[in-house]
PDB file of C-alpha atoms in Angstrom:
ATOM      1  CA  UNK A 119      26.228  82.345 -53.361  1.00  0.00           C
ATOM      2  CA  UNK A 120      28.349  79.461 -52.111  1.00  0.00           C
ATOM      3  CA  UNK A 121      27.667  75.976 -53.451  1.00  0.00           C
ATOM      4  CA  UNK A 122      26.367  73.787 -50.597  1.00  0.00           C
ATOM      5  CA  UNK A 123      27.642  70.706 -52.428  1.00  0.00           C
ATOM      6  CA  UNK A 124      31.255  71.868 -52.149  1.00  0.00           C
ATOM      7  CA  UNK A 125      33.073  70.356 -49.172  1.00  0.00           C
ATOM      8  CA  UNK A 126      36.391  71.394 -47.669  1.00  0.00           C
ATOM      9  CA  UNK A 127      38.805  68.638 -46.738  1.00  0.00           C
ATOM     10  CA  UNK A 128      39.177  68.477 -42.959  1.00  0.00           C
ATOM     11  CA  UNK A 129      42.547  69.395 -41.507  1.00  0.00           C
ATOM     12  CA  UNK A 130      44.345  67.221 -39.022  1.00  0.00           C
ATOM     13  CA  UNK A 131      43.258  68.279 -35.531  1.00  0.00           C
ATOM     14  CA  UNK A 132      42.379  66.909 -32.157  1.00  0.00           C
ATOM     15  CA  UNK A 133      38.728  66.592 -31.234  1.00  0.00           C
ATOM     16  CA  UNK A 134      36.382  64.926 -33.682  1.00  0.00           C
ATOM     17  CA  UNK A 135      34.293  62.993 -31.191  1.00  0.00           C
ATOM     18  CA  UNK A 136      31.382  62.822 -33.633  1.00  0.00           C
ATOM     19  CA  UNK A 137      33.603  61.023 -36.169  1.00  0.00           C
ATOM     20  CA  UNK A 138      34.878  58.723 -33.407  1.00  0.00           C
ATOM     21  CA  UNK A 139      31.293  57.842 -32.475  1.00  0.00           C
ATOM     22  CA  UNK A 140      30.541  56.920 -36.068  1.00  0.00           C
ATOM     23  CA  UNK A 141      33.307  54.330 -35.978  1.00  0.00           C
ATOM     24  CA  UNK A 142      33.252  53.167 -32.358  1.00  0.00           C
ATOM     25  CA  UNK A 143      29.716  53.961 -31.190  1.00  0.00           C
ATOM     26  CA  UNK A 144      28.455  55.435 -27.948  1.00  0.00           C
ATOM     27  CA  UNK A 145      26.724  58.663 -27.058  1.00  0.00           C
ATOM     28  CA  UNK A 146      28.799  61.824 -26.975  1.00  0.00           C
ATOM     29  CA  UNK A 147      28.504  61.964 -23.190  1.00  0.00           C
ATOM     30  CA  UNK A 148      30.104  58.498 -22.994  1.00  0.00           C
ATOM     31  CA  UNK A 149      33.393  59.710 -24.432  1.00  0.00           C
ATOM     32  CA  UNK A 150      36.515  61.042 -22.748  1.00  0.00           C
ATOM     33  CA  UNK A 151      38.354  63.309 -25.184  1.00  0.00           C
ATOM     34  CA  UNK A 152      42.113  63.093 -24.616  1.00  0.00           C
ATOM     35  CA  UNK A 153      42.915  64.174 -28.171  1.00  0.00           C
ATOM     36  CA  UNK A 154      43.289  67.864 -27.327  1.00  0.00           C
ATOM     37  CA  UNK A 155      45.529  69.844 -24.994  1.00  0.00           C
ATOM     38  CA  UNK A 156      42.660  71.592 -23.243  1.00  0.00           C
ATOM     39  CA  UNK A 157      42.722  71.810 -19.452  1.00  0.00           C
ATOM     40  CA  UNK A 158      40.015  69.353 -18.292  1.00  0.00           C
ATOM     41  CA  UNK A 159      39.405  71.297 -15.054  1.00  0.00           C
ATOM     42  CA  UNK A 160      38.321  74.683 -16.416  1.00  0.00           C
ATOM     43  CA  UNK A 161      38.219  78.034 -14.736  1.00  0.00           C
ATOM     44  CA  UNK A 162      34.878  78.623 -13.021  1.00  0.00           C
ATOM     45  CA  UNK A 163      33.770  82.215 -13.610  1.00  0.00           C
ATOM     46  CA  UNK A 164      31.632  84.198 -11.235  1.00  0.00           C
ATOM     47  CA  UNK A 165      28.353  85.919 -12.140  1.00  0.00           C
ATOM     48  CA  UNK A 166      28.334  87.938 -15.361  1.00  0.00           C
ATOM     49  CA  UNK A 167      26.936  91.447 -15.719  1.00  0.00           C
ATOM     50  CA  UNK A 168      23.267  91.355 -16.635  1.00  0.00           C
ATOM     51  CA  UNK A 169      23.856  92.982 -20.006  1.00  0.00           C
ATOM     52  CA  UNK A 170      26.771  90.719 -21.026  1.00  0.00           C
ATOM     53  CA  UNK A 171      24.342  88.657 -23.116  1.00  0.00           C
ATOM     54  CA  UNK A 172      21.983  91.379 -24.266  1.00  0.00           C
ATOM     55  CA  UNK A 173      24.017  94.491 -25.080  1.00  0.00           C
ATOM     56  CA  UNK A 174      26.702  95.139 -27.664  1.00  0.00           C
ATOM     57  CA  UNK A 175      30.062  94.866 -25.901  1.00  0.00           C
ATOM     58  CA  UNK A 176      31.087  98.288 -24.656  1.00  0.00           C
ATOM     59  CA  UNK A 177      34.497  99.931 -24.681  1.00  0.00           C
ATOM     60  CA  UNK A 178      34.894  99.806 -20.920  1.00  0.00           C
ATOM     61  CA  UNK A 179      34.563  96.010 -20.807  1.00  0.00           C
ATOM     62  CA  UNK A 180      37.081  95.591 -23.628  1.00  0.00           C
ATOM     63  CA  UNK A 181      39.510  97.993 -21.960  1.00  0.00           C
ATOM     64  CA  UNK A 182      39.208  96.161 -18.647  1.00  0.00           C
ATOM     65  CA  UNK A 183      39.998  92.836 -20.336  1.00  0.00           C
ATOM     66  CA  UNK A 184      42.999  94.274 -22.159  1.00  0.00           C
ATOM     67  CA  UNK A 185      44.350  95.841 -18.965  1.00  0.00           C
ATOM     68  CA  UNK A 186      44.018  92.504 -17.141  1.00  0.00           C
ATOM     69  CA  UNK A 187      45.794  90.764 -20.041  1.00  0.00           C
ATOM     70  CA  UNK A 188      48.651  93.280 -20.009  1.00  0.00           C
ATOM     71  CA  UNK A 189      49.164  92.741 -16.296  1.00  0.00           C
ATOM     72  CA  UNK A 190      48.890  88.957 -16.427  1.00  0.00           C
ATOM     73  CA  UNK A 191      51.394  88.529 -19.261  1.00  0.00           C
ATOM     74  CA  UNK A 192      53.624  91.508 -18.367  1.00  0.00           C
ATOM     75  CA  UNK A 193      53.148  92.967 -21.829  1.00  0.00           C
ATOM     76  CA  UNK A 194      55.906  95.541 -22.405  1.00  0.00           C
ATOM     77  CA  UNK A 195      55.178  99.192 -23.091  1.00  0.00           C
ATOM     78  CA  UNK A 196      55.271  99.829 -26.812  1.00  0.00           C
ATOM     79  CA  UNK A 197      53.521  96.576 -27.721  1.00  0.00           C
ATOM     80  CA  UNK A 198      49.891  96.798 -28.780  1.00  0.00           C
ATOM     81  CA  UNK A 199      47.342  94.249 -27.556  1.00  0.00           C
ATOM     82  CA  UNK A 200      44.129  93.128 -29.237  1.00  0.00           C
ATOM     83  CA  UNK A 201      41.491  90.749 -27.878  1.00  0.00           C
ATOM     84  CA  UNK A 202      40.317  88.431 -30.655  1.00  0.00           C
ATOM     85  CA  UNK A 203      37.709  85.663 -31.082  1.00  0.00           C
ATOM     86  CA  UNK A 204      40.214  82.860 -30.569  1.00  0.00           C
ATOM     87  CA  UNK A 205      43.842  82.693 -31.703  1.00  0.00           C
ATOM     88  CA  UNK A 206      42.651  80.952 -34.872  1.00  0.00           C
ATOM     89  CA  UNK A 207      41.074  84.210 -36.055  1.00  0.00           C
ATOM     90  CA  UNK A 208      44.485  85.886 -36.076  1.00  0.00           C
ATOM     91  CA  UNK A 209      46.196  82.834 -37.564  1.00  0.00           C
ATOM     92  CA  UNK A 210      43.867  83.004 -40.567  1.00  0.00           C
ATOM     93  CA  UNK A 211      44.531  86.727 -41.136  1.00  0.00           C
ATOM     94  CA  UNK A 212      48.235  87.137 -40.377  1.00  0.00           C
ATOM     95  CA  UNK A 213      49.520  85.864 -43.758  1.00  0.00           C
ATOM     96  CA  UNK A 214      47.644  88.704 -45.482  1.00  0.00           C
ATOM     97  CA  UNK A 215      49.513  91.370 -43.499  1.00  0.00           C
ATOM     98  CA  UNK A 216      52.561  91.126 -45.759  1.00  0.00           C
ATOM     99  CA  UNK A 217      53.072  90.367 -49.469  1.00  0.00           C
ATOM    100  CA  UNK A 218      53.367  86.631 -50.048  1.00  0.00           C
ATOM    101  CA  UNK A 219      56.874  85.208 -49.977  1.00  0.00           C
ATOM    102  CA  UNK A 220      58.661  82.414 -48.174  1.00  0.00           C
ATOM    103  CA  UNK A 221      57.662  81.480 -44.620  1.00  0.00           C
ATOM    104  CA  UNK A 222      59.616  79.191 -42.317  1.00  0.00           C
ATOM    105  CA  UNK A 223      57.453  77.049 -40.011  1.00  0.00           C
ATOM    106  CA  UNK A 224      59.573  74.354 -38.344  1.00  0.00           C
ATOM    107  CA  UNK A 225      57.598  71.145 -38.154  1.00  0.00           C
ATOM    108  CA  UNK A 226      55.918  69.020 -37.229  1.00  0.00           C
ATOM    109  CA  UNK A 227      53.674  71.558 -35.559  1.00  0.00           C
ATOM    110  CA  UNK A 228      50.138  72.924 -35.363  1.00  0.00           C
ATOM    111  CA  UNK A 229      49.052  72.819 -38.987  1.00  0.00           C
ATOM    112  CA  UNK A 230      46.762  75.860 -39.197  1.00  0.00           C
ATOM    113  CA  UNK A 231      49.697  78.249 -39.615  1.00  0.00           C
ATOM    114  CA  UNK A 232      50.979  76.504 -42.742  1.00  0.00           C
ATOM    115  CA  UNK A 233      47.456  76.122 -44.120  1.00  0.00           C
ATOM    116  CA  UNK A 234      46.737  79.836 -43.685  1.00  0.00           C
ATOM    117  CA  UNK A 235      50.000  80.901 -45.305  1.00  0.00           C
ATOM    118  CA  UNK A 236      49.492  78.553 -48.251  1.00  0.00           C
ATOM    119  CA  UNK A 237      45.979  79.890 -48.803  1.00  0.00           C
ATOM    120  CA  UNK A 238      47.472  83.393 -48.973  1.00  0.00           C
ATOM    121  CA  UNK A 239      49.979  82.312 -51.632  1.00  0.00           C
ATOM    122  CA  UNK A 240      53.071  81.835 -49.475  1.00  0.00           C
ATOM    123  CA  UNK A 241      55.740  79.166 -49.970  1.00  0.00           C
ATOM    124  CA  UNK A 242      55.989  77.177 -46.743  1.00  0.00           C
ATOM    125  CA  UNK A 243      59.325  75.694 -45.647  1.00  0.00           C
ATOM    126  CA  UNK A 244      59.626  73.437 -42.605  1.00  0.00           C
ATOM    127  CA  UNK A 245      63.341  72.652 -42.887  1.00  0.00           C
ATOM    128  CA  UNK A 246      66.355  74.954 -42.443  1.00  0.00           C
ATOM    129  CA  UNK A 247      65.691  78.361 -43.947  1.00  0.00           C
ATOM    130  CA  UNK A 248      68.264  81.150 -43.663  1.00  0.00           C
ATOM    131  CA  UNK A 249      66.399  84.339 -44.606  1.00  0.00           C
ATOM    132  CA  UNK A 250      62.650  83.831 -44.964  1.00  0.00           C
ATOM    133  CA  UNK A 251      60.166  86.653 -45.421  1.00  0.00           C
ATOM    134  CA  UNK A 252      58.235  85.363 -42.412  1.00  0.00           C
ATOM    135  CA  UNK A 253      58.878  82.979 -39.565  1.00  0.00           C
ATOM    136  CA  UNK A 254      56.361  81.158 -37.353  1.00  0.00           C
ATOM    137  CA  UNK A 255      57.130  79.192 -34.190  1.00  0.00           C
ATOM    138  CA  UNK A 256      54.748  77.507 -31.788  1.00  0.00           C
ATOM    139  CA  UNK A 257      56.267  78.060 -28.337  1.00  0.00           C
ATOM    140  CA  UNK A 258      56.083  75.528 -26.724  1.00  0.00           C
ATOM    141  CA  UNK A 259      55.535  73.444 -29.792  1.00  0.00           C
ATOM    142  CA  UNK A 260      52.469  71.318 -30.324  1.00  0.00           C
ATOM    143  CA  UNK A 261      52.839  68.306 -30.234  1.00  0.00           C
ATOM    144  CA  UNK A 262      56.387  67.789 -28.907  1.00  0.00           C
ATOM    145  CA  UNK A 263      56.755  70.699 -26.456  1.00  0.00           C
ATOM    146  CA  UNK A 264      59.940  72.146 -28.019  1.00  0.00           C
ATOM    147  CA  UNK A 265      60.905  75.657 -26.966  1.00  0.00           C
ATOM    148  CA  UNK A 266      62.203  78.141 -29.530  1.00  0.00           C
ATOM    149  CA  UNK A 267      64.433  81.184 -29.800  1.00  0.00           C
ATOM    150  CA  UNK A 268      63.595  82.251 -33.354  1.00  0.00           C
ATOM    151  CA  UNK A 269      65.727  84.544 -35.436  1.00  0.00           C
ATOM    152  CA  UNK A 270      63.923  87.698 -36.481  1.00  0.00           C
ATOM    153  CA  UNK A 271      62.208  87.936 -39.852  1.00  0.00           C
ATOM    154  CA  UNK A 272      60.289  90.785 -41.493  1.00  0.00           C
ATOM    155  CA  UNK A 273      57.182  89.060 -40.086  1.00  0.00           C
ATOM    156  CA  UNK A 274      57.704  86.944 -36.977  1.00  0.00           C
ATOM    157  CA  UNK A 275      54.829  85.059 -35.349  1.00  0.00           C
ATOM    158  CA  UNK A 276      55.301  83.489 -31.909  1.00  0.00           C
ATOM    159  CA  UNK A 277      52.318  81.311 -31.033  1.00  0.00           C
ATOM    160  CA  UNK A 278      52.233  80.963 -27.239  1.00  0.00           C
ATOM    161  CA  UNK A 279      48.901  79.165 -27.043  1.00  0.00           C
ATOM    162  CA  UNK A 280      50.326  76.685 -24.507  1.00  0.00           C
ATOM    163  CA  UNK A 281      52.907  78.930 -22.815  1.00  0.00           C
ATOM    164  CA  UNK A 282      50.843  79.685 -19.704  1.00  0.00           C
ATOM    165  CA  UNK A 283      52.053  76.401 -18.224  1.00  0.00           C
ATOM    166  CA  UNK A 284      55.509  78.006 -17.943  1.00  0.00           C
ATOM    167  CA  UNK A 285      55.227  81.807 -18.069  1.00  0.00           C
ATOM    168  CA  UNK A 286      58.926  82.230 -17.290  1.00  0.00           C
ATOM    169  CA  UNK A 287      59.650  80.784 -20.760  1.00  0.00           C
ATOM    170  CA  UNK A 288      57.482  83.341 -22.563  1.00  0.00           C
ATOM    171  CA  UNK A 289      59.004  85.462 -25.340  1.00  0.00           C
ATOM    172  CA  UNK A 290      56.599  88.320 -24.611  1.00  0.00           C
ATOM    173  CA  UNK A 291      59.552  90.748 -24.321  1.00  0.00           C
ATOM    174  CA  UNK A 292      59.980  90.362 -28.080  1.00  0.00           C
ATOM    175  CA  UNK A 293      56.514  91.812 -28.694  1.00  0.00           C
ATOM    176  CA  UNK A 294      58.165  95.219 -29.124  1.00  0.00           C
ATOM    177  CA  UNK A 295      60.317  93.982 -32.029  1.00  0.00           C
ATOM    178  CA  UNK A 296      59.229  95.384 -35.408  1.00  0.00           C
ATOM    179  CA  UNK A 297      57.106  92.967 -37.414  1.00  0.00           C
ATOM    180  CA  UNK A 298      56.542  90.639 -34.449  1.00  0.00           C
ATOM    181  CA  UNK A 299      53.256  89.213 -33.195  1.00  0.00           C
ATOM    182  CA  UNK A 300      52.801  87.042 -30.090  1.00  0.00           C
ATOM    183  CA  UNK A 301      49.590  85.013 -29.952  1.00  0.00           C
ATOM    184  CA  UNK A 302      47.896  83.938 -26.728  1.00  0.00           C
ATOM    185  CA  UNK A 303      45.073  81.413 -26.450  1.00  0.00           C
ATOM    186  CA  UNK A 304      42.549  81.498 -23.635  1.00  0.00           C
ATOM    187  CA  UNK A 305      40.920  78.141 -24.316  1.00  0.00           C
ATOM    188  CA  UNK A 306      43.850  75.837 -23.565  1.00  0.00           C
ATOM    189  CA  UNK A 307      45.172  76.739 -20.100  1.00  0.00           C
ATOM    190  CA  UNK A 308      41.849  78.009 -18.728  1.00  0.00           C
ATOM    191  CA  UNK A 309      39.945  75.107 -20.281  1.00  0.00           C
ATOM    192  CA  UNK A 310      37.288  77.291 -21.925  1.00  0.00           C
ATOM    193  CA  UNK A 311      37.890  76.596 -25.614  1.00  0.00           C
ATOM    194  CA  UNK A 312      34.237  77.169 -26.460  1.00  0.00           C
ATOM    195  CA  UNK A 313      34.483  80.778 -25.295  1.00  0.00           C
ATOM    196  CA  UNK A 314      36.600  81.568 -28.373  1.00  0.00           C
ATOM    197  CA  UNK A 315      38.916  84.134 -26.849  1.00  0.00           C
ATOM    198  CA  UNK A 316      42.511  84.931 -27.689  1.00  0.00           C
ATOM    199  CA  UNK A 317      44.967  87.808 -27.950  1.00  0.00           C
ATOM    200  CA  UNK A 318      47.375  89.206 -30.514  1.00  0.00           C
ATOM    201  CA  UNK A 319      50.222  91.248 -29.033  1.00  0.00           C
ATOM    202  CA  UNK A 320      52.991  93.106 -30.799  1.00  0.00           C
ATOM    203  CA  UNK A 321      53.788  95.548 -33.586  1.00  0.00           C
ATOM    204  CA  UNK A 322      51.213  98.376 -33.300  1.00  0.00           C
ATOM    205  CA  UNK A 323      50.855  98.742 -37.072  1.00  0.00           C
ATOM    206  CA  UNK A 324      50.121  95.039 -37.527  1.00  0.00           C
ATOM    207  CA  UNK A 325      47.724  95.008 -34.581  1.00  0.00           C
ATOM    208  CA  UNK A 326      45.892  98.033 -35.996  1.00  0.00           C
ATOM    209  CA  UNK A 327      45.399  96.254 -39.314  1.00  0.00           C
ATOM    210  CA  UNK A 328      44.094  93.148 -37.573  1.00  0.00           C
ATOM    211  CA  UNK A 329      41.687  95.301 -35.570  1.00  0.00           C
ATOM    212  CA  UNK A 330      40.389  96.971 -38.726  1.00  0.00           C
ATOM    213  CA  UNK A 331      39.793  93.636 -40.416  1.00  0.00           C
ATOM    214  CA  UNK A 332      38.013  92.130 -37.422  1.00  0.00           C
ATOM    215  CA  UNK A 333      35.656  95.090 -37.240  1.00  0.00           C
ATOM    216  CA  UNK A 334      33.691  96.270 -34.202  1.00  0.00           C
ATOM    217  CA  UNK A 335      32.766  93.916 -31.339  1.00  0.00           C
ATOM    218  CA  UNK A 336      35.039  90.994 -32.283  1.00  0.00           C
ATOM    219  CA  UNK A 337      34.760  89.514 -28.771  1.00  0.00           C
ATOM    220  CA  UNK A 338      31.425  88.704 -27.140  1.00  0.00           C
ATOM    221  CA  UNK A 339      30.237  90.317 -23.928  1.00  0.00           C
ATOM    222  CA  UNK A 340      30.427  87.064 -21.930  1.00  0.00           C
ATOM    223  CA  UNK A 341      33.975  86.437 -23.204  1.00  0.00           C
ATOM    224  CA  UNK A 342      35.063  89.946 -22.176  1.00  0.00           C
ATOM    225  CA  UNK A 343      33.730  89.431 -18.668  1.00  0.00           C
ATOM    226  CA  UNK A 344      34.958  85.862 -18.142  1.00  0.00           C
ATOM    227  CA  UNK A 345      38.364  86.631 -19.606  1.00  0.00           C
ATOM    228  CA  UNK A 346      38.791  89.621 -17.319  1.00  0.00           C
ATOM    229  CA  UNK A 347      37.880  87.543 -14.273  1.00  0.00           C
ATOM    230  CA  UNK A 348      40.293  84.761 -15.151  1.00  0.00           C
ATOM    231  CA  UNK A 349      43.233  86.990 -16.033  1.00  0.00           C
ATOM    232  CA  UNK A 350      42.757  88.833 -12.735  1.00  0.00           C
ATOM    233  CA  UNK A 351      43.100  85.586 -10.741  1.00  0.00           C
ATOM    234  CA  UNK A 352      46.820  84.707 -10.620  1.00  0.00           C
ATOM    235  CA  UNK A 353      46.305  82.408  -7.622  1.00  0.00           C
ATOM    236  CA  UNK A 354      44.083  80.126  -9.730  1.00  0.00           C
ATOM    237  CA  UNK A 355      46.711  80.117 -12.465  1.00  0.00           C
ATOM    238  CA  UNK A 356      49.520  79.142 -10.115  1.00  0.00           C
ATOM    239  CA  UNK A 357      47.483  76.370  -8.467  1.00  0.00           C
ATOM    240  CA  UNK A 358      46.525  75.092 -11.911  1.00  0.00           C
ATOM    241  CA  UNK A 359      50.156  74.891 -13.029  1.00  0.00           C
ATOM    242  CA  UNK A 360      50.952  72.720 -10.013  1.00  0.00           C
ATOM    243  CA  UNK A 361      47.979  70.432 -10.651  1.00  0.00           C
ATOM    244  CA  UNK A 362      48.786  70.084 -14.359  1.00  0.00           C
ATOM    245  CA  UNK A 363      52.385  69.081 -13.611  1.00  0.00           C
ATOM    246  CA  UNK A 364      51.184  66.476 -11.114  1.00  0.00           C
ATOM    247  CA  UNK A 365      48.582  65.117 -13.525  1.00  0.00           C
ATOM    248  CA  UNK A 366      51.100  64.934 -16.382  1.00  0.00           C
ATOM    249  CA  UNK A 367      53.381  62.835 -14.146  1.00  0.00           C
ATOM    250  CA  UNK A 368      50.419  60.622 -13.277  1.00  0.00           C
ATOM    251  CA  UNK A 369      49.631  60.095 -16.949  1.00  0.00           C
ATOM    252  CA  UNK A 370      53.252  59.133 -17.673  1.00  0.00           C
ATOM    253  CA  UNK A 371      53.105  56.550 -14.898  1.00  0.00           C
ATOM    254  CA  UNK A 372      50.067  54.966 -16.561  1.00  0.00           C
ATOM    255  CA  UNK A 373      51.276  55.009 -20.159  1.00  0.00           C
ATOM    256  CA  UNK A 374      55.010  54.310 -19.980  1.00  0.00           C
ATOM    257  CA  UNK A 375      54.703  50.791 -18.457  1.00  0.00           C
ATOM    258  CA  UNK A 376      52.561  49.811 -21.483  1.00  0.00           C
ATOM    259  CA  UNK A 377      55.523  49.897 -23.848  1.00  0.00           C
ATOM    260  CA  UNK A 378      55.563  53.628 -24.583  1.00  0.00           C
ATOM    261  CA  UNK A 379      58.430  56.105 -24.597  1.00  0.00           C
ATOM    262  CA  UNK A 380      57.900  59.748 -23.671  1.00  0.00           C
ATOM    263  CA  UNK A 381      59.161  61.873 -26.568  1.00  0.00           C
ATOM    264  CA  UNK A 382      57.860  65.314 -25.614  1.00  0.00           C
ATOM    265  CA  UNK A 383      54.885  67.387 -24.602  1.00  0.00           C
ATOM    266  CA  UNK A 384      53.881  69.854 -21.917  1.00  0.00           C
ATOM    267  CA  UNK A 385      51.881  69.539 -18.688  1.00  0.00           C
ATOM    268  CA  UNK A 386      48.732  69.890 -20.842  1.00  0.00           C
ATOM    269  CA  UNK A 387      49.561  67.052 -23.255  1.00  0.00           C
ATOM    270  CA  UNK A 388      52.085  64.249 -23.569  1.00  0.00           C
ATOM    271  CA  UNK A 389      53.630  62.858 -26.747  1.00  0.00           C
ATOM    272  CA  UNK A 390      54.562  59.188 -26.674  1.00  0.00           C
ATOM    273  CA  UNK A 391      56.195  56.802 -29.104  1.00  0.00           C
ATOM    274  CA  UNK A 392      54.644  53.343 -29.106  1.00  0.00           C
ATOM    275  CA  UNK A 393      55.401  50.514 -31.544  1.00  0.00           C
ATOM    276  CA  UNK A 394      51.692  49.646 -31.562  1.00  0.00           C
ATOM    277  CA  UNK A 395      50.316  53.173 -31.467  1.00  0.00           C
ATOM    278  CA  UNK A 396      47.422  52.391 -33.800  1.00  0.00           C
ATOM    279  CA  UNK A 397      46.409  49.342 -31.751  1.00  0.00           C
ATOM    280  CA  UNK A 398      46.555  51.315 -28.499  1.00  0.00           C
ATOM    281  CA  UNK A 399      44.589  54.188 -30.036  1.00  0.00           C
ATOM    282  CA  UNK A 400      41.872  51.812 -31.297  1.00  0.00           C
ATOM    283  CA  UNK A 401      41.794  49.871 -28.031  1.00  0.00           C
ATOM    284  CA  UNK A 402      41.153  53.032 -26.039  1.00  0.00           C
ATOM    285  CA  UNK A 403      38.581  54.173 -28.603  1.00  0.00           C
ATOM    286  CA  UNK A 404      36.634  50.950 -28.073  1.00  0.00           C
ATOM    287  CA  UNK A 405      36.455  52.073 -24.446  1.00  0.00           C
ATOM    288  CA  UNK A 406      35.274  55.494 -25.667  1.00  0.00           C
ATOM    289  CA  UNK A 407      38.552  57.233 -24.851  1.00  0.00           C
ATOM    290  CA  UNK A 408      39.784  59.320 -27.779  1.00  0.00           C
ATOM    291  CA  UNK A 409      43.494  59.969 -28.306  1.00  0.00           C
ATOM    292  CA  UNK A 410      45.467  61.705 -31.051  1.00  0.00           C
ATOM    293  CA  UNK A 411      47.428  60.086 -33.852  1.00  0.00           C
ATOM    294  CA  UNK A 412      49.341  61.919 -36.575  1.00  0.00           C
ATOM    295  CA  UNK A 413      49.595  61.366 -40.329  1.00  0.00           C
ATOM    296  CA  UNK A 414      53.363  61.924 -40.240  1.00  0.00           C
ATOM    297  CA  UNK A 415      54.166  59.095 -37.789  1.00  0.00           C
ATOM    298  CA  UNK A 416      53.016  55.501 -37.386  1.00  0.00           C
ATOM    299  CA  UNK A 417      54.236  55.359 -33.788  1.00  0.00           C
ATOM    300  CA  UNK A 418      53.404  58.775 -32.317  1.00  0.00           C
ATOM    301  CA  UNK A 419      50.448  59.046 -29.935  1.00  0.00           C
ATOM    302  CA  UNK A 420      49.446  62.164 -28.015  1.00  0.00           C
ATOM    303  CA  UNK A 421      47.258  62.192 -24.931  1.00  0.00           C
ATOM    304  CA  UNK A 422      45.808  65.110 -23.071  1.00  0.00           C
ATOM    305  CA  UNK A 423      44.836  64.900 -19.425  1.00  0.00           C
ATOM    306  CA  UNK A 424      41.632  63.299 -18.193  1.00  0.00           C
ATOM    307  CA  UNK A 425      39.457  65.185 -15.747  1.00  0.00           C
ATOM    308  CA  UNK A 426      39.001  63.878 -12.191  1.00  0.00           C
ATOM    309  CA  UNK A 427      36.230  61.521 -13.308  1.00  0.00           C
ATOM    310  CA  UNK A 428      38.292  60.021 -16.151  1.00  0.00           C
ATOM    311  CA  UNK A 429      41.361  58.570 -14.469  1.00  0.00           C
ATOM    312  CA  UNK A 430      39.758  55.328 -13.323  1.00  0.00           C
ATOM    313  CA  UNK A 431      38.269  54.654 -16.750  1.00  0.00           C
ATOM    314  CA  UNK A 432      41.612  55.278 -18.428  1.00  0.00           C
ATOM    315  CA  UNK A 433      43.470  53.041 -15.993  1.00  0.00           C
ATOM    316  CA  UNK A 434      40.927  50.218 -16.372  1.00  0.00           C
ATOM    317  CA  UNK A 435      41.093  50.452 -20.170  1.00  0.00           C
ATOM    318  CA  UNK A 436      44.890  50.385 -20.174  1.00  0.00           C
ATOM    319  CA  UNK A 437      44.916  47.298 -17.960  1.00  0.00           C
ATOM    320  CA  UNK A 438      43.004  45.466 -20.693  1.00  0.00           C
ATOM    321  CA  UNK A 439      45.470  46.399 -23.439  1.00  0.00           C
ATOM    322  CA  UNK A 440      47.407  43.365 -24.684  1.00  0.00           C
TER     323      UNK A 440
END
């Protein structure tokens, strides 16, 4: 039995509104969370089948979702595809698919990959690494939006959680390479992070092992239905890409005149350098607007996009920053 007194140190992530409230006050509904890269205007699904909530997910629903995913992402023949309960589920398991060795994860980047590999006994390198046993890239990178063209390794992981903003940049064609896995997140671009849906695509042997370890019914009935609807709606996706680009430009126009420099990002989040990043972060927090700072930089500040109701509050708060 686990010891309830044992606590696990939190990892550095966006979110954390409850912790922000402890320091800066306010009800949860008062806060605008700009600390994540989640689309603030989510996909609106249609009615769900009556048994989506009450029955064990059936094979037909899972097959329909996987077919929609293959079409949406142009998954090549020869690559296997598995729907999973969020990309994080695969991230936690992937390091156990190969014997522990050296993994190259160029940083700074999303820290769950390194944490998962370390827990599995791997040596993590974030600098130049000529011939690692595994390689992980986040494409585009979180938080700076870098694009990658990684050299192959015996195990190659390409995390495309944010790639739906620019599908022409996807490395999905490499999903047929031996030892390669491409990860897709549903929560970011479609704005439904609470649905906990993702996909692992690639080497059939690796996908089969992941499927065995996840067991039956890894994805809920509502997630199967909503995911299938969304992935079968390319018009929504294209309109969303246009809106996200426009909103990212709008955010730049608000932040840059306040002494910031744009250093990277994507249409879902922007990374700025500001000489008073901590002061700006705290100032916005006092207005119940939560942004993202990083332990590796005193001047980096990342902002996601506000929803339609949040722009005026953000602009008014920034006008008061001195």
